[in-house]
Tab-separated table of C-alpha atoms and ligand atoms in Angstrom:
chain	number	residue	atom	x	y	z
A	1	MET	CA	-85.479	-113.541	121.292
A	2	ASN	CA	-84.402	-109.727	120.904
A	3	VAL	CA	-85.926	-107.706	124.143
A	4	VAL	CA	-87.799	-104.602	123.829
A	5	THR	CA	-88.812	-101.957	126.182
A	6	VAL	CA	-91.997	-99.529	125.055
A	7	LEU	CA	-91.857	-95.865	126.144
A	8	GLY	CA	-95.477	-94.251	125.966
A	9	SER	CA	-97.157	-97.576	124.763
A	10	THR	CA	-100.333	-96.262	125.631
A	11	GLY	CA	-100.329	-93.946	122.370
A	12	SER	CA	-100.495	-93.749	118.998
A	13	ILE	CA	-97.157	-95.431	118.112
A	14	GLY	CA	-96.626	-97.054	121.219
A	15	THR	CA	-99.912	-98.783	120.174
A	16	SER	CA	-98.789	-99.584	116.436
A	17	THR	CA	-95.786	-101.178	118.166
A	18	LEU	CA	-97.305	-103.626	120.216
A	19	ALA	CA	-99.458	-104.362	117.094
A	20	VAL	CA	-96.487	-105.476	114.994
A	21	LEU	CA	-94.933	-107.131	117.935
A	22	ALA	CA	-97.763	-109.165	118.461
A	23	LEU	CA	-97.179	-110.257	115.049
A	24	HIS	CA	-93.500	-111.738	115.519
A	25	PRO	CA	-93.903	-113.026	119.346
A	26	ASP	CA	-90.693	-115.951	117.984
A	27	ARG	CA	-88.856	-113.015	117.733
A	28	TYR	CA	-89.672	-110.372	120.486
A	29	ARG	CA	-90.020	-110.516	123.885
A	30	VAL	CA	-91.247	-107.435	125.486
A	31	HIS	CA	-89.188	-106.321	129.208
A	32	ALA	CA	-91.383	-103.165	130.201
A	33	LEU	CA	-94.663	-101.311	128.713
A	34	ALA	CA	-94.097	-97.319	130.637
A	35	ALA	CA	-96.682	-94.150	129.843
A	36	GLN	CA	-98.120	-91.668	131.892
A	37	ARG	CA	-101.275	-92.068	133.592
A	38	ASN	CA	-103.629	-94.251	131.564
A	39	VAL	CA	-104.152	-97.329	133.993
A	40	ASP	CA	-106.633	-99.090	131.285
A	41	LYS	CA	-104.848	-99.483	128.500
A	42	LEU	CA	-101.604	-100.517	130.517
A	43	LEU	CA	-102.941	-103.076	131.654
A	44	ALA	CA	-104.704	-104.391	128.271
A	45	GLN	CA	-101.309	-104.692	127.383
A	46	CYS	CA	-100.168	-106.195	130.764
A	47	ARG	CA	-102.603	-108.721	129.964
A	48	GLN	CA	-101.276	-109.460	126.347
A	49	PHE	CA	-97.757	-108.967	126.714
A	50	ARG	CA	-96.730	-110.030	130.133
A	51	PRO	CA	-93.769	-107.801	130.610
A	52	ALA	CA	-91.152	-107.807	133.167
A	53	VAL	CA	-92.439	-104.463	134.415
A	54	ALA	CA	-94.799	-101.127	133.651
A	55	VAL	CA	-94.221	-98.216	134.433
A	56	LEU	CA	-96.933	-94.815	134.963
A	57	THR	CA	-94.771	-92.010	135.486
A	58	ASP	CA	-98.253	-90.866	137.767
A	59	PRO	CA	-97.773	-92.489	141.258
A	60	ALA	CA	-101.525	-92.036	141.705
A	61	ALA	CA	-102.107	-94.495	138.894
A	62	ALA	CA	-99.171	-96.389	139.445
A	63	SER	CA	-100.884	-97.860	142.631
A	64	ARG	CA	-104.522	-98.283	140.840
A	65	LEU	CA	-102.236	-100.541	138.463
A	66	GLN	CA	-100.211	-102.227	140.892
A	67	GLN	CA	-103.659	-103.585	142.534
A	68	GLN	CA	-105.192	-104.612	139.668
A	69	LEU	CA	-102.386	-106.409	138.352
A	70	HIS	CA	-102.380	-107.997	141.734
A	71	ALA	CA	-105.936	-109.074	141.635
A	72	GLU	CA	-105.571	-110.387	138.541
A	73	ALA	CA	-102.288	-112.738	139.682
A	74	ILE	CA	-100.001	-110.944	136.824
A	75	PRO	CA	-96.584	-110.960	137.637
A	76	THR	CA	-95.623	-107.769	136.484
A	77	GLU	CA	-93.704	-105.701	138.665
A	78	VAL	CA	-94.980	-101.836	139.076
A	79	LEU	CA	-92.819	-98.613	138.811
A	80	SER	CA	-93.573	-95.332	139.171
A	81	GLY	CA	-91.801	-91.984	138.684
A	82	ALA	CA	-90.196	-90.091	136.021
A	83	PRO	CA	-86.873	-91.911	136.636
A	84	ALA	CA	-88.415	-95.296	136.318
A	85	LEU	CA	-88.483	-94.199	132.229
A	86	GLU	CA	-85.016	-94.512	132.816
A	87	ALA	CA	-84.529	-97.594	134.628
A	88	VAL	CA	-86.346	-99.738	131.786
A	89	ALA	CA	-84.265	-97.645	128.771
A	90	GLN	CA	-81.580	-99.124	130.427
A	91	ALA	CA	-81.936	-102.472	131.530
A	92	PRO	CA	-79.311	-105.081	131.106
A	93	GLU	CA	-81.977	-107.609	129.267
A	94	VAL	CA	-83.035	-105.190	127.278
A	95	ASP	CA	-81.729	-105.114	123.425
A	96	GLN	CA	-84.239	-102.109	121.860
A	97	VAL	CA	-86.063	-99.042	122.964
A	98	MET	CA	-88.422	-97.557	121.658
A	99	ALA	CA	-88.645	-93.969	122.792
A	100	ALA	CA	-92.358	-92.963	121.989
A	101	VAL	CA	-93.075	-90.535	125.023
A	102	VAL	CA	-94.605	-87.400	123.565
A	103	GLY	CA	-92.276	-84.086	124.132
A	104	ALA	CA	-89.127	-83.533	126.157
A	105	ALA	CA	-90.877	-85.501	128.704
A	106	GLY	CA	-88.785	-88.580	126.717
A	107	LEU	CA	-85.300	-86.476	126.796
A	108	ALA	CA	-83.893	-88.933	129.830
A	109	ALA	CA	-84.966	-91.848	128.541
A	110	SER	CA	-83.843	-91.369	125.302
A	111	LEU	CA	-80.251	-90.203	126.775
A	112	ALA	CA	-80.219	-93.574	129.344
A	113	ALA	CA	-80.788	-96.111	126.163
A	114	ALA	CA	-78.254	-94.399	124.300
A	115	ARG	CA	-75.612	-94.486	127.069
A	116	ALA	CA	-76.495	-98.192	128.040
A	117	GLY	CA	-75.476	-99.170	123.959
A	118	LYS	CA	-79.518	-100.324	123.135
A	119	ARG	CA	-80.756	-99.425	119.645
A	120	LEU	CA	-82.831	-96.583	120.435
A	121	LEU	CA	-85.888	-96.432	118.264
A	122	LEU	CA	-86.848	-92.721	117.583
A	123	ALA	CA	-90.124	-91.438	117.771
A	124	ASN	CA	-89.976	-88.705	120.161
A	125	LYS	CA	-88.319	-86.351	117.549
A	126	GLU	CA	-88.080	-83.911	120.519
A	127	SER	CA	-85.304	-85.653	122.204
A	128	LEU	CA	-82.599	-85.225	119.018
A	129	VAL	CA	-84.073	-81.421	118.784
A	130	VAL	CA	-83.804	-80.571	122.239
A	131	ALA	CA	-80.825	-82.297	122.899
A	132	GLY	CA	-79.124	-83.305	119.495
A	133	ASP	CA	-75.687	-82.720	120.392
A	134	LEU	CA	-75.529	-85.183	123.621
A	135	LEU	CA	-77.997	-87.334	122.059
A	136	LEU	CA	-75.254	-88.074	119.813
A	137	GLN	CA	-72.289	-87.850	121.818
A	138	ALA	CA	-74.159	-90.698	124.421
A	139	LEU	CA	-74.819	-93.182	121.743
A	140	ARG	CA	-71.437	-93.233	120.159
A	141	GLU	CA	-69.998	-93.473	124.154
A	142	GLY	CA	-72.496	-96.317	125.049
A	143	GLY	CA	-72.152	-97.814	121.474
A	144	GLY	CA	-75.486	-97.686	120.848
A	145	GLU	CA	-77.120	-96.790	117.597
A	146	ILE	CA	-80.257	-94.786	116.502
A	147	VAL	CA	-83.009	-95.936	113.918
A	148	PRO	CA	-85.351	-92.945	113.400
A	149	ILE	CA	-88.937	-94.822	113.522
A	150	ASP	CA	-90.760	-91.080	111.931
A	151	SER	CA	-91.712	-91.966	108.560
A	152	GLU	CA	-90.055	-89.333	106.854
A	153	HIS	CA	-86.148	-89.926	108.254
A	154	SER	CA	-87.372	-93.955	108.103
A	155	ALA	CA	-87.543	-93.017	103.895
A	156	ILE	CA	-84.421	-90.988	104.036
A	157	LEU	CA	-82.850	-93.844	105.663
A	158	GLN	CA	-83.974	-96.298	103.227
A	159	SER	CA	-83.086	-94.485	100.122
A	160	LEU	CA	-79.651	-93.810	101.712
A	161	PRO	CA	-76.300	-96.044	100.638
A	162	ALA	CA	-76.099	-98.422	103.556
A	163	ASP	CA	-72.429	-97.367	103.157
A	164	ARG	CA	-72.595	-94.367	105.608
A	165	SER	CA	-69.180	-92.876	104.892
A	166	ARG	CA	-70.603	-92.555	101.330
A	167	TRP	CA	-73.580	-89.905	102.471
A	168	PRO	CA	-71.735	-86.529	102.466
A	169	SER	CA	-70.190	-87.133	99.033
A	170	ASP	CA	-72.682	-88.808	97.130
A	171	VAL	CA	-75.897	-86.709	98.282
A	172	ARG	CA	-77.061	-83.579	96.715
A	173	ASN	CA	-79.778	-82.984	99.208
A	174	ILE	CA	-82.330	-84.820	101.382
A	175	VAL	CA	-86.135	-84.050	100.525
A	176	LEU	CA	-88.673	-83.932	103.423
A	177	THR	CA	-92.246	-84.871	102.584
A	178	ALA	CA	-94.979	-82.694	104.121
A	179	SER	CA	-98.893	-83.445	103.797
A	180	GLY	CA	-99.239	-79.651	104.632
A	181	GLY	CA	-102.012	-80.822	106.811
A	182	PRO	CA	-105.544	-80.049	107.341
A	183	PHE	CA	-104.906	-76.122	106.542
A	184	ARG	CA	-103.136	-76.487	103.549
A	185	ARG	CA	-105.864	-74.793	101.457
A	186	ARG	CA	-108.038	-72.921	104.191
A	187	ALA	CA	-107.946	-69.084	103.468
A	188	ALA	CA	-105.049	-67.591	105.579
A	189	ASP	CA	-107.575	-64.774	107.156
A	190	THR	CA	-109.627	-67.787	108.872
A	191	LEU	CA	-106.751	-69.829	110.478
A	192	ASP	CA	-107.457	-67.690	113.634
A	193	ALA	CA	-110.659	-69.619	114.418
A	194	VAL	CA	-109.256	-72.682	113.865
A	195	THR	CA	-110.308	-75.365	117.108
A	196	PRO	CA	-108.713	-78.082	118.215
A	197	GLU	CA	-110.864	-80.465	117.080
A	198	GLU	CA	-110.178	-78.885	112.938
A	199	ALA	CA	-106.339	-79.397	113.752
A	200	CYS	CA	-106.813	-82.474	115.042
A	201	ALA	CA	-108.441	-84.010	112.073
A	202	HIS	CA	-105.069	-84.827	109.816
A	203	PRO	CA	-106.323	-86.021	106.030
A	204	ASN	CA	-103.851	-88.774	106.067
A	205	TRP	CA	-102.148	-90.002	109.399
A	206	SER	CA	-104.180	-90.641	112.824
A	207	MET	CA	-101.839	-89.616	115.833
A	208	GLY	CA	-101.897	-88.202	119.252
A	209	ALA	CA	-103.079	-84.695	119.688
A	210	LYS	CA	-100.119	-82.935	119.865
A	211	ILE	CA	-98.093	-84.196	116.353
A	212	SER	CA	-101.287	-83.951	115.396
A	213	VAL	CA	-101.439	-79.625	116.093
A	214	ASP	CA	-98.203	-79.929	115.057
A	215	SER	CA	-98.942	-80.876	111.570
A	216	ALA	CA	-101.479	-78.223	111.404
A	217	THR	CA	-99.001	-75.795	112.028
A	218	MET	CA	-96.164	-77.331	110.003
A	219	MET	CA	-94.347	-77.430	113.371
A	220	ASN	CA	-94.163	-81.025	113.163
A	221	LYS	CA	-91.893	-80.317	109.535
A	222	ALA	CA	-89.790	-77.791	111.724
A	223	LEU	CA	-89.162	-80.716	114.663
A	224	GLU	CA	-88.422	-83.072	111.285
A	225	VAL	CA	-85.693	-80.591	109.738
A	226	ILE	CA	-83.520	-80.355	112.883
A	227	GLU	CA	-84.116	-84.163	113.268
A	228	ALA	CA	-82.709	-84.886	109.994
A	229	HIS	CA	-80.273	-82.356	110.311
A	230	TYR	CA	-79.082	-84.283	113.462
A	231	LEU	CA	-79.865	-87.614	112.369
A	232	PHE	CA	-78.017	-87.577	109.149
A	233	GLY	CA	-75.433	-84.663	109.545
A	234	MET	CA	-76.913	-82.705	106.941
A	235	ALA	CA	-76.625	-78.685	107.152
A	236	PRO	CA	-79.432	-76.957	106.832
A	237	ASP	CA	-78.720	-75.750	103.576
A	238	ARG	CA	-78.923	-79.254	102.126
A	239	ILE	CA	-82.718	-80.092	103.694
A	240	GLU	CA	-85.727	-79.178	101.358
A	241	VAL	CA	-89.175	-79.740	102.700
A	242	LEU	CA	-91.900	-80.447	99.689
A	243	ILE	CA	-95.608	-80.205	100.170
A	244	HIS	CA	-97.073	-83.482	98.801
A	245	PRO	CA	-100.913	-84.245	100.101
A	246	GLN	CA	-101.014	-87.642	99.222
A	247	SER	CA	-98.647	-89.004	101.926
A	248	ILE	CA	-97.934	-91.865	99.825
A	249	VAL	CA	-93.922	-90.820	98.779
A	250	HIS	CA	-92.728	-90.212	102.305
A	251	SER	CA	-88.926	-88.860	101.931
A	252	MET	CA	-86.587	-88.698	99.255
A	253	VAL	CA	-82.753	-88.242	98.659
A	254	ASN	CA	-81.090	-86.764	95.533
A	255	TYR	CA	-78.394	-87.847	94.484
A	256	ARG	CA	-75.027	-85.632	92.391
A	257	ASP	CA	-75.612	-87.855	89.210
A	258	GLY	CA	-79.218	-86.882	89.272
A	259	SER	CA	-81.200	-89.834	90.416
A	260	VAL	CA	-83.685	-89.343	92.966
A	261	ILE	CA	-83.871	-92.243	95.496
A	262	ALA	CA	-87.568	-92.032	97.226
A	263	GLN	CA	-89.531	-94.719	99.824
A	264	LEU	CA	-92.926	-95.163	99.009
A	265	GLY	CA	-95.518	-96.515	100.916
A	266	GLN	CA	-99.178	-96.270	102.476
A	267	PRO	CA	-99.515	-93.571	105.736
A	268	ASP	CA	-99.034	-96.310	108.103
A	269	MET	CA	-96.821	-96.463	111.025
A	270	ARG	CA	-96.887	-99.981	111.396
A	271	THR	CA	-94.134	-99.738	108.314
A	272	PRO	CA	-91.514	-97.786	109.709
A	273	ILE	CA	-91.959	-99.293	112.898
A	274	ALA	CA	-91.318	-103.061	111.300
A	275	TYR	CA	-88.457	-101.291	109.777
A	276	GLY	CA	-86.294	-99.937	112.598
A	277	LEU	CA	-87.395	-103.077	114.848
A	278	ALA	CA	-86.204	-105.447	112.268
A	279	TYR	CA	-83.231	-103.172	110.662
A	280	PRO	CA	-81.656	-104.124	108.628
A	281	GLU	CA	-83.826	-106.846	107.700
A	282	ARG	CA	-87.443	-106.489	106.687
A	283	MET	CA	-90.301	-108.034	108.369
A	284	ALA	CA	-94.493	-108.186	107.870
A	285	SER	CA	-95.687	-104.840	109.601
A	286	GLY	CA	-99.758	-105.673	108.946
A	287	ALA	CA	-99.743	-102.212	107.255
A	288	PRO	CA	-101.926	-102.745	103.907
A	289	TRP	CA	-100.224	-102.591	100.089
A	290	LEU	CA	-99.365	-99.913	98.487
A	291	ASP	CA	-101.862	-99.993	95.111
A	292	LEU	CA	-100.544	-97.109	92.820
A	293	ALA	CA	-103.440	-97.009	90.753
A	294	ALA	CA	-105.654	-96.735	93.232
A	295	VAL	CA	-103.806	-93.305	94.300
A	296	GLY	CA	-103.628	-92.323	91.016
A	297	ARG	CA	-101.890	-89.004	91.077
A	298	LEU	CA	-98.885	-87.879	93.725
A	299	ASP	CA	-99.119	-84.142	93.729
A	300	PHE	CA	-96.115	-82.156	95.130
A	301	GLU	CA	-96.096	-78.133	95.742
A	302	ARG	CA	-93.645	-76.171	97.539
A	303	PRO	CA	-94.491	-75.069	101.277
A	304	ASP	CA	-96.301	-71.448	101.885
A	305	ALA	CA	-93.467	-69.590	103.914
A	306	SER	CA	-95.920	-67.087	105.222
A	307	ARG	CA	-98.630	-69.666	106.065
A	308	PHE	CA	-96.180	-71.837	107.553
A	309	PRO	CA	-93.989	-69.789	109.457
A	310	GLY	CA	-92.725	-72.595	111.748
A	311	LEU	CA	-90.935	-74.104	108.908
A	312	GLY	CA	-88.386	-71.165	108.832
A	313	LEU	CA	-87.705	-70.878	112.282
A	314	ALA	CA	-86.435	-74.303	112.159
A	315	PHE	CA	-83.921	-73.184	109.439
A	316	ALA	CA	-83.308	-69.629	111.653
A	317	ALA	CA	-82.731	-71.861	115.443
A	318	LEU	CA	-80.260	-74.450	112.989
A	319	ARG	CA	-77.854	-71.251	112.519
A	320	MET	CA	-78.129	-69.536	116.072
A	321	PRO	CA	-76.097	-70.862	118.803
A	322	ALA	CA	-77.009	-74.201	120.305
A	323	GLY	CA	-79.167	-73.891	122.624
A	324	ALA	CA	-82.075	-72.698	120.266
A	325	CYS	CA	-83.511	-75.576	118.967
A	326	ALA	CA	-84.676	-76.272	122.622
A	327	VAL	CA	-86.188	-73.318	123.441
A	328	LEU	CA	-88.335	-73.251	120.501
A	329	ASN	CA	-89.286	-76.885	121.215
A	330	ALA	CA	-90.026	-75.859	125.242
A	331	ALA	CA	-91.855	-72.593	123.688
A	332	ASN	CA	-94.178	-74.771	120.948
A	333	GLU	CA	-94.872	-77.206	123.954
A	334	VAL	CA	-96.281	-74.969	125.899
A	335	ALA	CA	-98.150	-73.099	123.325
A	336	VAL	CA	-99.855	-76.439	121.957
A	337	ASP	CA	-100.674	-77.401	125.351
A	338	ALA	CA	-102.697	-74.030	125.730
A	339	PHE	CA	-103.816	-74.338	122.320
A	340	LEU	CA	-105.770	-77.970	123.048
A	341	ARG	CA	-107.002	-76.097	126.259
A	342	ARG	CA	-108.142	-73.400	124.314
A	343	ARG	CA	-106.685	-70.862	125.847
A	344	ILE	CA	-104.892	-68.933	122.981
A	345	ARG	CA	-105.851	-69.354	119.442
A	346	PHE	CA	-104.338	-71.595	116.586
A	347	THR	CA	-102.252	-68.315	115.302
A	348	ASP	CA	-100.868	-67.665	118.855
A	349	ILE	CA	-98.625	-70.579	118.691
A	350	GLN	CA	-96.782	-69.172	115.913
A	351	ARG	CA	-96.404	-66.202	117.350
A	352	ILE	CA	-95.021	-67.637	120.379
A	353	ASN	CA	-92.640	-69.525	119.113
A	354	ALA	CA	-91.229	-66.772	116.736
A	355	ASP	CA	-90.681	-64.058	120.141
A	356	LEU	CA	-89.254	-66.754	122.431
A	357	LEU	CA	-86.943	-67.524	119.276
A	358	ALA	CA	-85.871	-63.930	118.716
A	359	ALA	CA	-85.827	-63.919	122.449
A	360	GLY	CA	-83.003	-66.215	122.403
A	361	SER	CA	-82.322	-66.920	125.862
A	362	ALA	CA	-78.728	-67.777	125.739
A	363	GLY	CA	-75.882	-69.970	128.288
A	364	PRO	CA	-74.303	-72.528	128.295
A	365	CYS	CA	-76.217	-76.232	126.885
A	366	ASP	CA	-74.027	-78.456	126.745
A	367	THR	CA	-74.631	-80.382	130.074
A	368	LEU	CA	-78.548	-82.342	130.291
A	369	ASP	CA	-79.058	-79.535	133.638
A	370	ALA	CA	-78.126	-76.852	131.579
A	371	LEU	CA	-80.316	-77.758	128.806
A	372	PHE	CA	-83.066	-78.575	131.523
A	373	GLU	CA	-82.563	-75.033	132.653
A	374	LEU	CA	-83.196	-73.536	129.775
A	375	ASP	CA	-86.318	-75.650	129.060
A	376	ARG	CA	-87.744	-74.543	132.137
A	377	GLU	CA	-87.032	-70.770	131.549
A	378	THR	CA	-88.363	-71.087	128.402
A	379	ARG	CA	-91.521	-72.640	129.103
A	380	ALA	CA	-91.849	-70.129	132.180
A	381	LEU	CA	-91.607	-67.231	129.687
A	382	ALA	CA	-94.151	-68.748	127.076
A	383	GLN	CA	-96.916	-69.585	129.854
A	384	GLU	CA	-96.451	-65.680	130.842
A	385	ARG	CA	-97.315	-65.436	127.025
A	386	VAL	CA	-99.757	-67.472	126.958
A	387	ALA	CA	-101.563	-65.349	130.082
A	388	ARG	CA	-101.372	-62.734	128.640
A	389	LEU	CA	-102.743	-63.593	125.270
A	390	ALA	CA	-105.490	-65.618	127.140
A	391	ALA	CA	-106.223	-62.700	129.147
B	401	NDP	P1	-99.676	-89.876	122.195
B	401	NDP	O1	-100.028	-88.496	122.406
B	401	NDP	O2	-100.624	-90.870	121.403
B	401	NDP	O3	-99.284	-91.031	123.125
B	401	NDP	C1	-98.333	-89.982	124.176
B	401	NDP	C2	-97.113	-91.616	124.980
B	401	NDP	O4	-96.558	-90.597	125.527
B	401	NDP	C3	-98.263	-92.285	126.004
B	401	NDP	O5	-98.150	-93.430	125.931
B	401	NDP	C4	-98.448	-91.247	127.136
B	401	NDP	O6	-98.802	-91.740	127.976
B	401	NDP	C5	-97.060	-91.235	127.200
B	401	NDP	N1	-96.533	-90.235	127.562
B	401	NDP	C6	-96.775	-88.804	127.843
B	401	NDP	N2	-96.467	-87.877	128.548
B	401	NDP	C7	-95.550	-88.568	129.166
B	401	NDP	C8	-94.487	-88.366	130.731
B	401	NDP	N3	-94.259	-87.290	130.856
B	401	NDP	N4	-94.072	-89.181	131.091
B	401	NDP	C9	-94.277	-90.744	130.564
B	401	NDP	N5	-95.070	-91.445	129.063
B	401	NDP	C10	-95.480	-89.867	129.335
B	401	NDP	O7	-98.415	-89.724	121.278
B	401	NDP	P2	-97.704	-90.189	119.373
B	401	NDP	O8	-97.636	-91.589	119.792
B	401	NDP	O9	-98.589	-89.641	118.650
B	401	NDP	O10	-96.377	-89.670	119.657
B	401	NDP	C11	-95.386	-90.198	120.255
B	401	NDP	C12	-93.789	-89.278	119.972
B	401	NDP	O11	-93.751	-89.645	118.809
B	401	NDP	C13	-94.399	-88.042	119.603
B	401	NDP	O12	-93.074	-87.584	119.872
B	401	NDP	C14	-94.438	-87.526	118.280
B	401	NDP	O13	-93.782	-86.216	117.660
B	401	NDP	C15	-93.776	-88.808	117.470
B	401	NDP	N6	-94.521	-89.344	116.261
B	401	NDP	C16	-95.478	-90.100	116.209
B	401	NDP	C17	-95.901	-90.291	114.825
B	401	NDP	C18	-97.373	-91.066	114.795
B	401	NDP	O14	-97.948	-91.188	113.939
B	401	NDP	N7	-98.506	-90.830	116.048
B	401	NDP	C19	-95.566	-90.514	113.754
B	401	NDP	C20	-94.264	-89.579	114.094
B	401	NDP	C21	-93.882	-89.590	114.983
B	401	NDP	P3	-100.352	-91.936	128.680
B	401	NDP	O15	-101.602	-92.630	127.696
B	401	NDP	O16	-100.455	-92.633	130.136
B	401	NDP	O17	-100.655	-90.537	128.801
B	402	MG	MG1	-93.237	-87.492	110.549
């Protein structure tokens, strides 16, 4: 039996992960499920998966969950508070940790899993963006491994040689595909008027609110460029982004001999989730088969840098001193939240991101504490910008 903790179990990735695990009860057991405050959904998941531990970081929500579980005589232990995420990520009985909390809030638990030598199934790309070097160091020291869940990075891993020592010599570059989101064709001078509902209506993928907005601004691809840099050890000039509106080719690798190897599939996160869980084997995911004749055509185009300035910010951040990626991520988290609360306009998100990256809070960021301090400072500055733009 392989034992799994699912962080962010009530979210889009968490729910899809449990759907895959439910197909393989003979192979996987759930040790812990963790979320922030969604009592009803976590209760339903506890009924189905009977985890040893359930975490809600919000204390009031955790005590409501505890009462409900007690009333139903379900013997799951309930923990609350952010440190509980780390506890269930590093528990000795756990083999794999699905890191599917959204935002930098997932970082400490990702690090804890890495240090404890777990297999870290990383959906929470913000962990790598904020603390790529620290997370890789923790994996080396802990003896753990990271398997990306992000569909593009799963595709790259599937398209690279199994022998990692061949990556630097055989690979010319990697190409991350991007759908272009809902506003690929929308007149640029109308982007100011975009509503949260429009931004969250992704043409191909059904996802949580934050990553949906990130897809609409293409900050999602920006974060993924940084993620790819750390996962695959690729310098920025060996990472390319290509718009592919059908989201069927999930990414590809260009080899030095002119070969291109890509991974294709339906836009369904159960495929990369099943790949991560079973890696390096394969198992059923529940995702529908790809019927290329039904898809009919696959289109590709270069991204429009003026419409999607976030991509340029990612490449700039990678060339700046350490900490710049953490600044970009913190600014973006604040800006996206303010947009979802209708305090700022859609186009203000990139204004805030660009301003804060240019303001460049420097300082040492080789420890988690220093990074958290940088994250806090940047959030405070971004909140000031939001207040001014909202006035
Ligand atoms: P959702 O918003 O759907 O879910 C977020 C999950 O995280 C929920 O379980 C939520 O709990 C929990 N959560 C949020 N904040 C906290 C916190 N402070 N402490 C503990 N738990 C918290 O997000 P997604 O599933 O869409 O995305 C999760 C991660 O996966 C993101 O990093 C995203 O970029 C990445 N990803 C997502 C993809 C997708 O298809 N959705 C694709 C590729 C990557 P609660 O419900 O209680 O609020
Ligand atoms: Mg992705």
